mmCIF file of C-alpha atoms in Angstrom:
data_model
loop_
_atom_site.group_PDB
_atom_site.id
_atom_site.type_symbol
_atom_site.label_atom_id
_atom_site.label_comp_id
_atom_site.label_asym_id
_atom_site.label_seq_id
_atom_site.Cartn_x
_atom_site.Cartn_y
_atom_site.Cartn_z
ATOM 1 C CA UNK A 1 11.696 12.105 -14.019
ATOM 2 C CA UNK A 2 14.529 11.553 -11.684
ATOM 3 C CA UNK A 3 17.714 8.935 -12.427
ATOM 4 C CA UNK A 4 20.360 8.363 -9.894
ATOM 5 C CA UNK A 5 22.625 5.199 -11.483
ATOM 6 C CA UNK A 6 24.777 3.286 -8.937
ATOM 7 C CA UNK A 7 27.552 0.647 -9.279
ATOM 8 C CA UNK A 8 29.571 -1.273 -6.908
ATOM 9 C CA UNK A 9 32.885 0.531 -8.191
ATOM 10 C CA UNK A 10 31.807 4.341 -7.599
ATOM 11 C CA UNK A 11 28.448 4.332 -5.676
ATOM 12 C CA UNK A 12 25.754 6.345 -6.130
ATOM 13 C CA UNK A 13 26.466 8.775 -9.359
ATOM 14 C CA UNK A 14 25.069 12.347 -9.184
ATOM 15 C CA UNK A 15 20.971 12.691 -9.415
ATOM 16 C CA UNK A 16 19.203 14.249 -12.712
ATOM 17 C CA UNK A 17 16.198 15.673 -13.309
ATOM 18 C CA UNK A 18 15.342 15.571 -16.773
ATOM 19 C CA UNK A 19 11.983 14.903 -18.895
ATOM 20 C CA UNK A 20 10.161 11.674 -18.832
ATOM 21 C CA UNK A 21 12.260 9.004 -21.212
ATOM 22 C CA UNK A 22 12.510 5.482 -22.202
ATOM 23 C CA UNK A 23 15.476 3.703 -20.010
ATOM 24 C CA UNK A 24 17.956 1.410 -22.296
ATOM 25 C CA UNK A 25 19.231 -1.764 -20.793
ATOM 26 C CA UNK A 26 21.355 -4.606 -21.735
ATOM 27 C CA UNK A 27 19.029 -7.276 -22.865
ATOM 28 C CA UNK A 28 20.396 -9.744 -19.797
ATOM 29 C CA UNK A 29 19.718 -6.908 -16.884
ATOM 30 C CA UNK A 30 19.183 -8.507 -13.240
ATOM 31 C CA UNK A 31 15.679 -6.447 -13.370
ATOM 32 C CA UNK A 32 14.262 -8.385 -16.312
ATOM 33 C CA UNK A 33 15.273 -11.884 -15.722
ATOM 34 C CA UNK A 34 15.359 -12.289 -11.840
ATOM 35 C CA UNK A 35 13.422 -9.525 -10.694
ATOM 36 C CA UNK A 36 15.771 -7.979 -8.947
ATOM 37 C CA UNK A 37 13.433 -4.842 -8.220
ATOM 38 C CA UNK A 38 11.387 -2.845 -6.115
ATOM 39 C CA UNK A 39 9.232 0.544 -5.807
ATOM 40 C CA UNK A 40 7.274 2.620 -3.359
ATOM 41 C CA UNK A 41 3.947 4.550 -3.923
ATOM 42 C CA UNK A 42 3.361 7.994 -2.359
ATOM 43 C CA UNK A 43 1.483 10.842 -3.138
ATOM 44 C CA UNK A 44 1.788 14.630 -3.578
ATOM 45 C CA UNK A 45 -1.695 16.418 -2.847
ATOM 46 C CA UNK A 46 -2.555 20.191 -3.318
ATOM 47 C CA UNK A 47 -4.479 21.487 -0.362
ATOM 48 C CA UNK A 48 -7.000 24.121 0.195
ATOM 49 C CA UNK A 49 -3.883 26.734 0.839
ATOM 50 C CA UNK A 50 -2.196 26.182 -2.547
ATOM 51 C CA UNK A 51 0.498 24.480 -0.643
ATOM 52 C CA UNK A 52 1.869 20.689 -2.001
ATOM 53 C CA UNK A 53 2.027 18.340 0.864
ATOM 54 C CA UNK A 54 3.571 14.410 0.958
ATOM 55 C CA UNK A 55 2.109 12.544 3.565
ATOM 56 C CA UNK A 56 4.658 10.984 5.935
ATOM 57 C CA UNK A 57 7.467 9.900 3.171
ATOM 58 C CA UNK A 58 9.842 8.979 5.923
ATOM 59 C CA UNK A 59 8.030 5.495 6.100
ATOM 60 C CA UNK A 60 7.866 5.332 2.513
ATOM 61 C CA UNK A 61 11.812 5.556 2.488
ATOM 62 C CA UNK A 62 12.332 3.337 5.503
ATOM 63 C CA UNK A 63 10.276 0.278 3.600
ATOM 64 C CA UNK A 64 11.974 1.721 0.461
ATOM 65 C CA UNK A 65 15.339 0.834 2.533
ATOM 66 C CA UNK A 66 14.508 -2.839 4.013
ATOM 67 C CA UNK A 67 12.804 -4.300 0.247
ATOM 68 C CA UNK A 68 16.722 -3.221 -0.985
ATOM 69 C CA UNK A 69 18.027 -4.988 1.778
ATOM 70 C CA UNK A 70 16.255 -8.444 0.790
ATOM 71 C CA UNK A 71 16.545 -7.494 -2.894
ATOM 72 C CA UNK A 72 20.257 -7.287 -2.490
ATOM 73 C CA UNK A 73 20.043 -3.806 -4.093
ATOM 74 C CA UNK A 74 21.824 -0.854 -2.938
ATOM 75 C CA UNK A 75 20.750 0.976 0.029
ATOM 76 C CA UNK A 76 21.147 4.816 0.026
ATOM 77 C CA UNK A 77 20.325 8.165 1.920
ATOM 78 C CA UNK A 78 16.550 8.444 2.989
ATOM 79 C CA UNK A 79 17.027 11.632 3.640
ATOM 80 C CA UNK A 80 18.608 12.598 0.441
ATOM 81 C CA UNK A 81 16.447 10.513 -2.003
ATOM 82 C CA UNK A 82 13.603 12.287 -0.167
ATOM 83 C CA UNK A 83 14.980 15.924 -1.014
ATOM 84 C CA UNK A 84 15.516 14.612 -4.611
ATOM 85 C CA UNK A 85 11.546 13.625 -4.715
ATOM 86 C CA UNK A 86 10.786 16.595 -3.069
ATOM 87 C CA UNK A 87 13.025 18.711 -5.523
ATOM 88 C CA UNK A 88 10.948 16.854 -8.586
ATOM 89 C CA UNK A 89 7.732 17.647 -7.273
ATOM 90 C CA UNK A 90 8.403 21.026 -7.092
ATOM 91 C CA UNK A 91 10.312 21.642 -10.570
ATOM 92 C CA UNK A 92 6.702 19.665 -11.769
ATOM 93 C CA UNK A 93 4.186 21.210 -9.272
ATOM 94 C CA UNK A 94 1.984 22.299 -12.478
ATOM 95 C CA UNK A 95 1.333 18.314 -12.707
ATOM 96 C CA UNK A 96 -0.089 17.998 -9.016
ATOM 97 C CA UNK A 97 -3.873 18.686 -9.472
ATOM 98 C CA UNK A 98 -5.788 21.695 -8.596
ATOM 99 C CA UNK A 99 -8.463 19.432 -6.707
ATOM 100 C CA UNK A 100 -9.284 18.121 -3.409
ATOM 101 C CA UNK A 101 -10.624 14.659 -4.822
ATOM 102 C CA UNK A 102 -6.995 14.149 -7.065
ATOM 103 C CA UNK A 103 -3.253 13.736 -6.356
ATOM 104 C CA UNK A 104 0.124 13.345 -8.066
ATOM 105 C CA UNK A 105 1.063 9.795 -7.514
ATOM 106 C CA UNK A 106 5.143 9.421 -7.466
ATOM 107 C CA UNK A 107 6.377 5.815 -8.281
ATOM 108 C CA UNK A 108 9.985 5.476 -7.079
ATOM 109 C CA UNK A 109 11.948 2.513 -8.612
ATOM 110 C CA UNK A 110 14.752 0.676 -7.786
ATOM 111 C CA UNK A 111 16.502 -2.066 -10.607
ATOM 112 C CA UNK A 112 19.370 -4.116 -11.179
ATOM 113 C CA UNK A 113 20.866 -3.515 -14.252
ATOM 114 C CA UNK A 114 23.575 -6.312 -14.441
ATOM 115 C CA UNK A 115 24.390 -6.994 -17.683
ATOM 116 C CA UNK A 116 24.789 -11.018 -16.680
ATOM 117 C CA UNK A 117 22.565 -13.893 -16.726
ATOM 118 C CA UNK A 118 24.264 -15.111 -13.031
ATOM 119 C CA UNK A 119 21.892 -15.101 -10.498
ATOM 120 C CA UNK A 120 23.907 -12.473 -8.300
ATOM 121 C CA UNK A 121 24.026 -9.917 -6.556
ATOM 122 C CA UNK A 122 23.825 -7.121 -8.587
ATOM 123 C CA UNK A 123 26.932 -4.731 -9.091
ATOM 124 C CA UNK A 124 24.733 -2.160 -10.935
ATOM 125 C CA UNK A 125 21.165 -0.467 -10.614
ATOM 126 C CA UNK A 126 19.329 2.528 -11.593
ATOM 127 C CA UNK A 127 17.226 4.584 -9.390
ATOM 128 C CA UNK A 128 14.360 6.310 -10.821
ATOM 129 C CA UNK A 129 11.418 8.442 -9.769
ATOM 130 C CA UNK A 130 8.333 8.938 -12.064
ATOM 131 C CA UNK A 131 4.953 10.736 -11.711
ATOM 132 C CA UNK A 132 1.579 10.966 -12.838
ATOM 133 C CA UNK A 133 -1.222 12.624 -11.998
ATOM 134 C CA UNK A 134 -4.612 10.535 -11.119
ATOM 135 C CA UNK A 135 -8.038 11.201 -9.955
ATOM 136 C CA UNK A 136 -10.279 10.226 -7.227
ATOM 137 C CA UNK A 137 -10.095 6.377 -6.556
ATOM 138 C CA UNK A 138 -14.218 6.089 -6.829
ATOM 139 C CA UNK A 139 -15.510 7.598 -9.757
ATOM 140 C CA UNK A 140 -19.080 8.318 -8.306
ATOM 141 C CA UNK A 141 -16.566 10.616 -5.526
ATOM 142 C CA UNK A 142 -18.588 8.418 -2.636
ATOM 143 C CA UNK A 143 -18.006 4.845 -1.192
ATOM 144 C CA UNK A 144 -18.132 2.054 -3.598
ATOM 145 C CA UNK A 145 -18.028 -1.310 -1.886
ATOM 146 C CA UNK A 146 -15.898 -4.216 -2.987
ATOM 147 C CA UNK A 147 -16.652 -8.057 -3.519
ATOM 148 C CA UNK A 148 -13.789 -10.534 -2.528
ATOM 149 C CA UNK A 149 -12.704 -13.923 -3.596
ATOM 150 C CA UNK A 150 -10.959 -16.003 -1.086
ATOM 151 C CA UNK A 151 -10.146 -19.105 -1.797
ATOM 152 C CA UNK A 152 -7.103 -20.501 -0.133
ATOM 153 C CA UNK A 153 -5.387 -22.261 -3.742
ATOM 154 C CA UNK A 154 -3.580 -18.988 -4.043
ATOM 155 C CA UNK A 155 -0.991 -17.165 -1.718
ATOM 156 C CA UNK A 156 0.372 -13.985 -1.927
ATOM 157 C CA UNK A 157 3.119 -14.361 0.812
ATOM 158 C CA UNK A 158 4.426 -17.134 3.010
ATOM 159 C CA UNK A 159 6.723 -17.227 6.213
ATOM 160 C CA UNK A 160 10.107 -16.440 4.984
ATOM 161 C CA UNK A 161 9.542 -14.771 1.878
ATOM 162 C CA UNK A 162 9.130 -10.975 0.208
ATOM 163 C CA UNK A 163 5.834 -10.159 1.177
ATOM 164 C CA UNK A 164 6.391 -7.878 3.930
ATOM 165 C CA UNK A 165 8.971 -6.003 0.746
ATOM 166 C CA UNK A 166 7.327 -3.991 -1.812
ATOM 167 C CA UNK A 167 9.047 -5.986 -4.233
ATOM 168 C CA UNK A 168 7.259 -6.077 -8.269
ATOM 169 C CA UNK A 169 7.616 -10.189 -8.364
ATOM 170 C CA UNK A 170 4.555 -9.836 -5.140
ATOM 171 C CA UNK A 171 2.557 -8.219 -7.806
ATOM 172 C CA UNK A 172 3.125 -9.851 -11.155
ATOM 173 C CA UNK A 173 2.314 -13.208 -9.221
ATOM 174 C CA UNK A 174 -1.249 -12.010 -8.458
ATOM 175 C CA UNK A 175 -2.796 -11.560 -11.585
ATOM 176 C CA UNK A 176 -3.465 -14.520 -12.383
ATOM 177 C CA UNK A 177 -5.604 -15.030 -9.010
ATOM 178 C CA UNK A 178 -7.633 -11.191 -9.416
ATOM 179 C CA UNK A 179 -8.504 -12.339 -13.142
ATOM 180 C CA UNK A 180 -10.138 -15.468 -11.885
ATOM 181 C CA UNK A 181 -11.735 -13.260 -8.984
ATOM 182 C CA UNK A 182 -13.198 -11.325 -11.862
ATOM 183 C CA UNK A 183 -14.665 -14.977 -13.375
ATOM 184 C CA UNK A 184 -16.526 -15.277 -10.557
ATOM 185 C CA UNK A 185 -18.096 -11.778 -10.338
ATOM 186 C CA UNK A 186 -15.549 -10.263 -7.283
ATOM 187 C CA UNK A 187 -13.196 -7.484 -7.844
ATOM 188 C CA UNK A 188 -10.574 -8.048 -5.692
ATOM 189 C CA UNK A 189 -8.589 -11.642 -3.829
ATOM 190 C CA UNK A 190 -8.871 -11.532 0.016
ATOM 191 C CA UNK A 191 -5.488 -13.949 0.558
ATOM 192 C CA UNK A 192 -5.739 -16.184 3.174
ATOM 193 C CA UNK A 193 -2.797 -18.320 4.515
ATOM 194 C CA UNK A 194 -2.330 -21.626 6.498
ATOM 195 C CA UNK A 195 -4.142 -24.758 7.276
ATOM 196 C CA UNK A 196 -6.620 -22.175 9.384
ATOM 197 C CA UNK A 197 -7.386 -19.831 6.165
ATOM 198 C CA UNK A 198 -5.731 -16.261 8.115
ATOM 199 C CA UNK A 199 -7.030 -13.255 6.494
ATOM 200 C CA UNK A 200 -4.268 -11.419 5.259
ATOM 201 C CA UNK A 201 -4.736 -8.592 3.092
ATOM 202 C CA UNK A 202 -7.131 -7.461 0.265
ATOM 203 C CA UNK A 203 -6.208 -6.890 -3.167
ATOM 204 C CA UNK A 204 -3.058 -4.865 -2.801
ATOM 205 C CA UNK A 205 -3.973 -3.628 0.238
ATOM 206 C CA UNK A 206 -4.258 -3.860 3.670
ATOM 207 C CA UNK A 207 -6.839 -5.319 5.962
ATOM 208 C CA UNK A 208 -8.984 -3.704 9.005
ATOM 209 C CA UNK A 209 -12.109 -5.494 10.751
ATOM 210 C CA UNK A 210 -13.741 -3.449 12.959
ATOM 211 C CA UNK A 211 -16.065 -5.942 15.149
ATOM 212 C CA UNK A 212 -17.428 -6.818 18.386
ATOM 213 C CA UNK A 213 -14.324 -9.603 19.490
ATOM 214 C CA UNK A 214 -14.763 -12.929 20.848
ATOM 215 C CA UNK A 215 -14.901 -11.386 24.673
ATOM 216 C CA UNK A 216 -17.749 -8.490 23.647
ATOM 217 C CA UNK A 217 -14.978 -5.802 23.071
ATOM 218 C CA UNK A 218 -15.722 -2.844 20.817
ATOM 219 C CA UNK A 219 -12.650 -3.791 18.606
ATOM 220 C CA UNK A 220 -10.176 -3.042 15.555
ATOM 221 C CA UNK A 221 -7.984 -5.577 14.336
ATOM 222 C CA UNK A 222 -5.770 -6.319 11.571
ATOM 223 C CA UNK A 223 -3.224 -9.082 10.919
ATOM 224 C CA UNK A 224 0.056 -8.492 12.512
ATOM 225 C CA UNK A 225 3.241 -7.845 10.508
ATOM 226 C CA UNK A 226 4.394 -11.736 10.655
ATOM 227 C CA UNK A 227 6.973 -11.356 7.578
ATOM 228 C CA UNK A 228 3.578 -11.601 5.124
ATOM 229 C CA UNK A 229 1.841 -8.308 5.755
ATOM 230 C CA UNK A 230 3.236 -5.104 4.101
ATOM 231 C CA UNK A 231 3.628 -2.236 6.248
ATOM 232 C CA UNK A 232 1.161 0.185 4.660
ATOM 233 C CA UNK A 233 1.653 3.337 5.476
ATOM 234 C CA UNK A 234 -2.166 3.907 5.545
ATOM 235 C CA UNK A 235 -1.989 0.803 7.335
ATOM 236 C CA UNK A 236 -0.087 2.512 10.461
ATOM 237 C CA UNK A 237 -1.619 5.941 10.445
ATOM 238 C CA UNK A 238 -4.936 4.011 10.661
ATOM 239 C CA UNK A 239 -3.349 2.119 13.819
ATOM 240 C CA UNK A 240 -2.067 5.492 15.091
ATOM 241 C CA UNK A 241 -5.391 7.826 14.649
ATOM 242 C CA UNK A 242 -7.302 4.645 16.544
ATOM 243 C CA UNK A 243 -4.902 4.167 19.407
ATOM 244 C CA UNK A 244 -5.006 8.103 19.740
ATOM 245 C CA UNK A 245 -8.447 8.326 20.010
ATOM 246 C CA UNK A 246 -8.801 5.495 22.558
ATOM 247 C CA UNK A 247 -12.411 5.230 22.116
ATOM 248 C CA UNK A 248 -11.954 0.865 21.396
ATOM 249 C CA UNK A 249 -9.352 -1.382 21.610
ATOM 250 C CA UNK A 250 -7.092 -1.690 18.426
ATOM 251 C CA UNK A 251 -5.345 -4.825 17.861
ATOM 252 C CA UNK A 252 -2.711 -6.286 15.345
ATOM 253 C CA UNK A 253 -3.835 -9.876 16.007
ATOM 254 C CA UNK A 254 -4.546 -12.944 13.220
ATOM 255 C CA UNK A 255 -8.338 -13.537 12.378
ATOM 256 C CA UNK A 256 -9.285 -16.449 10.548
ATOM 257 C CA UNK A 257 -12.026 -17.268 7.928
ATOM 258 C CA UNK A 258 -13.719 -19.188 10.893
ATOM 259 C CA UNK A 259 -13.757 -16.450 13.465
ATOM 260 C CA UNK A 260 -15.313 -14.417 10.350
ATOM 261 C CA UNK A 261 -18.239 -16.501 9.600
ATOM 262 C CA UNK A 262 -18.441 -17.349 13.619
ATOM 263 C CA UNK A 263 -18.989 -13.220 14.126
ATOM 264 C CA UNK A 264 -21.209 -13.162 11.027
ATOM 265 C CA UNK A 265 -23.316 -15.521 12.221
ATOM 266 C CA UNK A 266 -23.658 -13.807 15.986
ATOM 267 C CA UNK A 267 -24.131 -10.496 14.254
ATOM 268 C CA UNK A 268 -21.061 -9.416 15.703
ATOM 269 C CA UNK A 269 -19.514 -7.464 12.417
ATOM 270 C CA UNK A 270 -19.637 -3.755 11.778
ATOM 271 C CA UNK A 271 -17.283 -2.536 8.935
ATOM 272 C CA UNK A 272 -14.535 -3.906 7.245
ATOM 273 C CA UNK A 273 -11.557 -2.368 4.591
ATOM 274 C CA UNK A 274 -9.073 -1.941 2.798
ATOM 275 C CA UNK A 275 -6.634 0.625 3.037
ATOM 276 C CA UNK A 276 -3.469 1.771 0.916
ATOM 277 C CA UNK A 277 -2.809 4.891 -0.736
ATOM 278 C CA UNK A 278 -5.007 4.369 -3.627
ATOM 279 C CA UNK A 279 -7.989 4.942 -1.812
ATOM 280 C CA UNK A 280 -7.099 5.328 1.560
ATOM 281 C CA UNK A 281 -9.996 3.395 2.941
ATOM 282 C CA UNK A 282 -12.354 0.944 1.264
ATOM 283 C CA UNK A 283 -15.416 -1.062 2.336
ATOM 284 C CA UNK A 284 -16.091 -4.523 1.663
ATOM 285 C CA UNK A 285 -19.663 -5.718 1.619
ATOM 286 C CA UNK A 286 -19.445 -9.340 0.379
ATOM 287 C CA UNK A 287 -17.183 -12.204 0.342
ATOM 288 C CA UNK A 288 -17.194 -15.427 -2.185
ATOM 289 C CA UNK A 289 -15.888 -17.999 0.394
ATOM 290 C CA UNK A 290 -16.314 -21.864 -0.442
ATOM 291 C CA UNK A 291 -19.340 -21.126 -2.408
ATOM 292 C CA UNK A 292 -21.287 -19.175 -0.229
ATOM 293 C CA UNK A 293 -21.255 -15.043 -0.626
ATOM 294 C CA UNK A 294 -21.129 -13.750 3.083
ATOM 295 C CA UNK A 295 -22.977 -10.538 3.205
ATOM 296 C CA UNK A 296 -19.952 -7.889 5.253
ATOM 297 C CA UNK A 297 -22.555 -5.295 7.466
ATOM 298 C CA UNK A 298 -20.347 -2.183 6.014
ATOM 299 C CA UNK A 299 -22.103 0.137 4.385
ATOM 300 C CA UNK A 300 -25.402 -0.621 6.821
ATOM 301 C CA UNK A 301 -23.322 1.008 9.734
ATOM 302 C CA UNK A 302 -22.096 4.222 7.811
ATOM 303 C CA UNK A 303 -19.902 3.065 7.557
ATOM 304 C CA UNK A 304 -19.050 5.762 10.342
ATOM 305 C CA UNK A 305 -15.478 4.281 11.256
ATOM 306 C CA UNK A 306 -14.235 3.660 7.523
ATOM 307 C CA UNK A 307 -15.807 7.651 7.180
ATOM 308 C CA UNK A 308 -14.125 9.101 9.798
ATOM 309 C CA UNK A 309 -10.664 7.626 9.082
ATOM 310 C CA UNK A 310 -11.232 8.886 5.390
ATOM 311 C CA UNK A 311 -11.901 12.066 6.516
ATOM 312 C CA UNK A 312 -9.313 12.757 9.178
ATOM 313 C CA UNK A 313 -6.859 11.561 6.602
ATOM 314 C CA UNK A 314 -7.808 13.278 3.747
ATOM 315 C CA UNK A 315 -8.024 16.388 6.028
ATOM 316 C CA UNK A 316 -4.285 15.802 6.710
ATOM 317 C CA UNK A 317 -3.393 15.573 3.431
ATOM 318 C CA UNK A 318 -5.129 18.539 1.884
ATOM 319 C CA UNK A 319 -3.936 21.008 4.604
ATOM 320 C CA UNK A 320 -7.514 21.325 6.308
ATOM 321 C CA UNK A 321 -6.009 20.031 9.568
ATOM 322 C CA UNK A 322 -1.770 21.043 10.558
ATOM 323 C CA UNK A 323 -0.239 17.519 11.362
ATOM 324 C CA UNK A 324 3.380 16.972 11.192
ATOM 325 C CA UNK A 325 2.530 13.648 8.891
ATOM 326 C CA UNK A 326 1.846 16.470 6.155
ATOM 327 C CA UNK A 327 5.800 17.110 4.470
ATOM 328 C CA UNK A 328 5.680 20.754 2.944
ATOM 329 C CA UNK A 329 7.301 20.366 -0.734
ATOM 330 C CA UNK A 330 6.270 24.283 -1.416
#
């Protein structure tokens, strides 16, 4: 693992790599009663050269940088927190799997450690980087679609808040809403927001609909980063690859459960997804919506666009394509 420790009176202490550890903290730590904390997810793959690749970390430190910002945390060198990762990954490249369908997952962490109970701003926090290997997201190695739950009781982000910051508190606060999803037989929450019921994101990830729009245009969308959308990193190389091709228009544009049903109804849905770094891409094929499941067309088109954006990616990533999204660790 890697520790960097901070306080207001020196800044940032010198970084250590040392084996994996339990971390001791004073039993009144900012981290533990105010969750004053935050972490990113990335990935390490091992491609079909033997070479270890991360897959565009700059964005991972940029959205690393603004959840500090709102967390009142300290903010630090991208660059050099990104050589420290990089330096851990290689001293444990043994760890990142021998496989095209696996990946090291790297969870950097950022927590105040303020031994006080006053809800501050923290004048002391650890940095930390952990890993662990994991396997392919679907266990049968193909497409497994998802069931969602959306019912509008629950939100995972509002105007104003964290949920555009990778922030813990955003994740602790959904449980509660995915265990009743798995009551009724779905296995992840679509959140919807507002009076109009906005799709916003799936599970812990984010949302594409790829459609025929409201003016017969080969199109696809996914909500716009409002304040309550996080900035996936899947999420924009998705965006990227799409606008690149040029082959249909691509849109960050709000979609409500009513324009849903509306282009279910007219036949008017292709695929929709999820995508994070877990899985990169994942089809939905029903939706739990006041009562009524509402069969998603996914899998009966391919799904060739949720396919292809799996494949180019995952191409990327494993070295079968040169792209300078792919971040040589050794």
């Amino acid at each position: 693992m890697l520790t960097i420790e901070w306080s207001l009176a020196s800044g940032w202490e010198k970084p250590y790599i040392k084996p994996l550890e339990n971390i001791s903290l004073h039993p009144a730590s900012s981290s533990l009663h105010y969750a004053i904390e935050l972490f990113e997810g990335m990935k390490a793959y091992r491609g079909v050269d033997g070479k270890i690749r991360l897959f565009r970390p700059t964005l991972n430190m940029d959205r690393m940088v603004r959840s500090a910002k709102r967390a009142t945390l300290p903010c630090f060198d991208q660059n050099e927190l990104l050589e420290c990762i990089r330096k851990l990954v290689e001293v444990e490249k043994e760890w990142v799997p021998y496989s095209t369908t696996a990946s090291l997952y790297i969870r950097p962490t950022l927590i105040g450690t303020e031994p006080s109970l006053g809800v501050k701003k923290p004048t002391k926090a650890l940095l930390y980087v952990i890993l662990s290997p994991v396997g392919p997201y679907f266990a049968s190695g193909s497409f497994n679609p998802i069931s969602l739950w959306a019912d509008p009781k629950y939100v995972r982000a509002w105007k104003g808040g964290t949920g555009d910051c990778k922030l813990g508190g955003n994740y602790g606060s959904s449980i509660y809403a995915q265990q009743e999803a798995l009551e009724f037989g779905c296995q992840q929450v679509l959140w919807l927001y507002g009076e109009d019921h906005q799709i916003t994101e799936v599970g812990t990830m984010n949302l594409f609909l790829y459609w025929i729009n409201e003016d017969g245009e080969n199109e696809l969308a996914t909500p716009p980063l409002d304040g309550i959308i996080l900035p996936g990193v899947t999420r924009q190389s998705i965006l990227d690859l799409a606008q690149n091709w040029g082959e249909f228009k691509v849109s960050e544009r709000y979609i409500t459960m009513s324009d849903l049903t509306a282009a279910l109804e007219e036949n008017r849905v292709k695929e929709m997804f999820g995508a994070g770094t877990a899985c990169i891409v994942c089809p939905i094929s029903k939706i739990l919506y006041k009562g009524k499941h509402l069969h998603i067309p996914t899998m009966e088109n391919g799904p060739q666009l949720t396919t292809r954006f799996l494949n180019k990616l995952s191409d990327i990533q494993y070295g079968r394509e040169d792209s300078d999204w792919a971040v040589l660790v050794s």
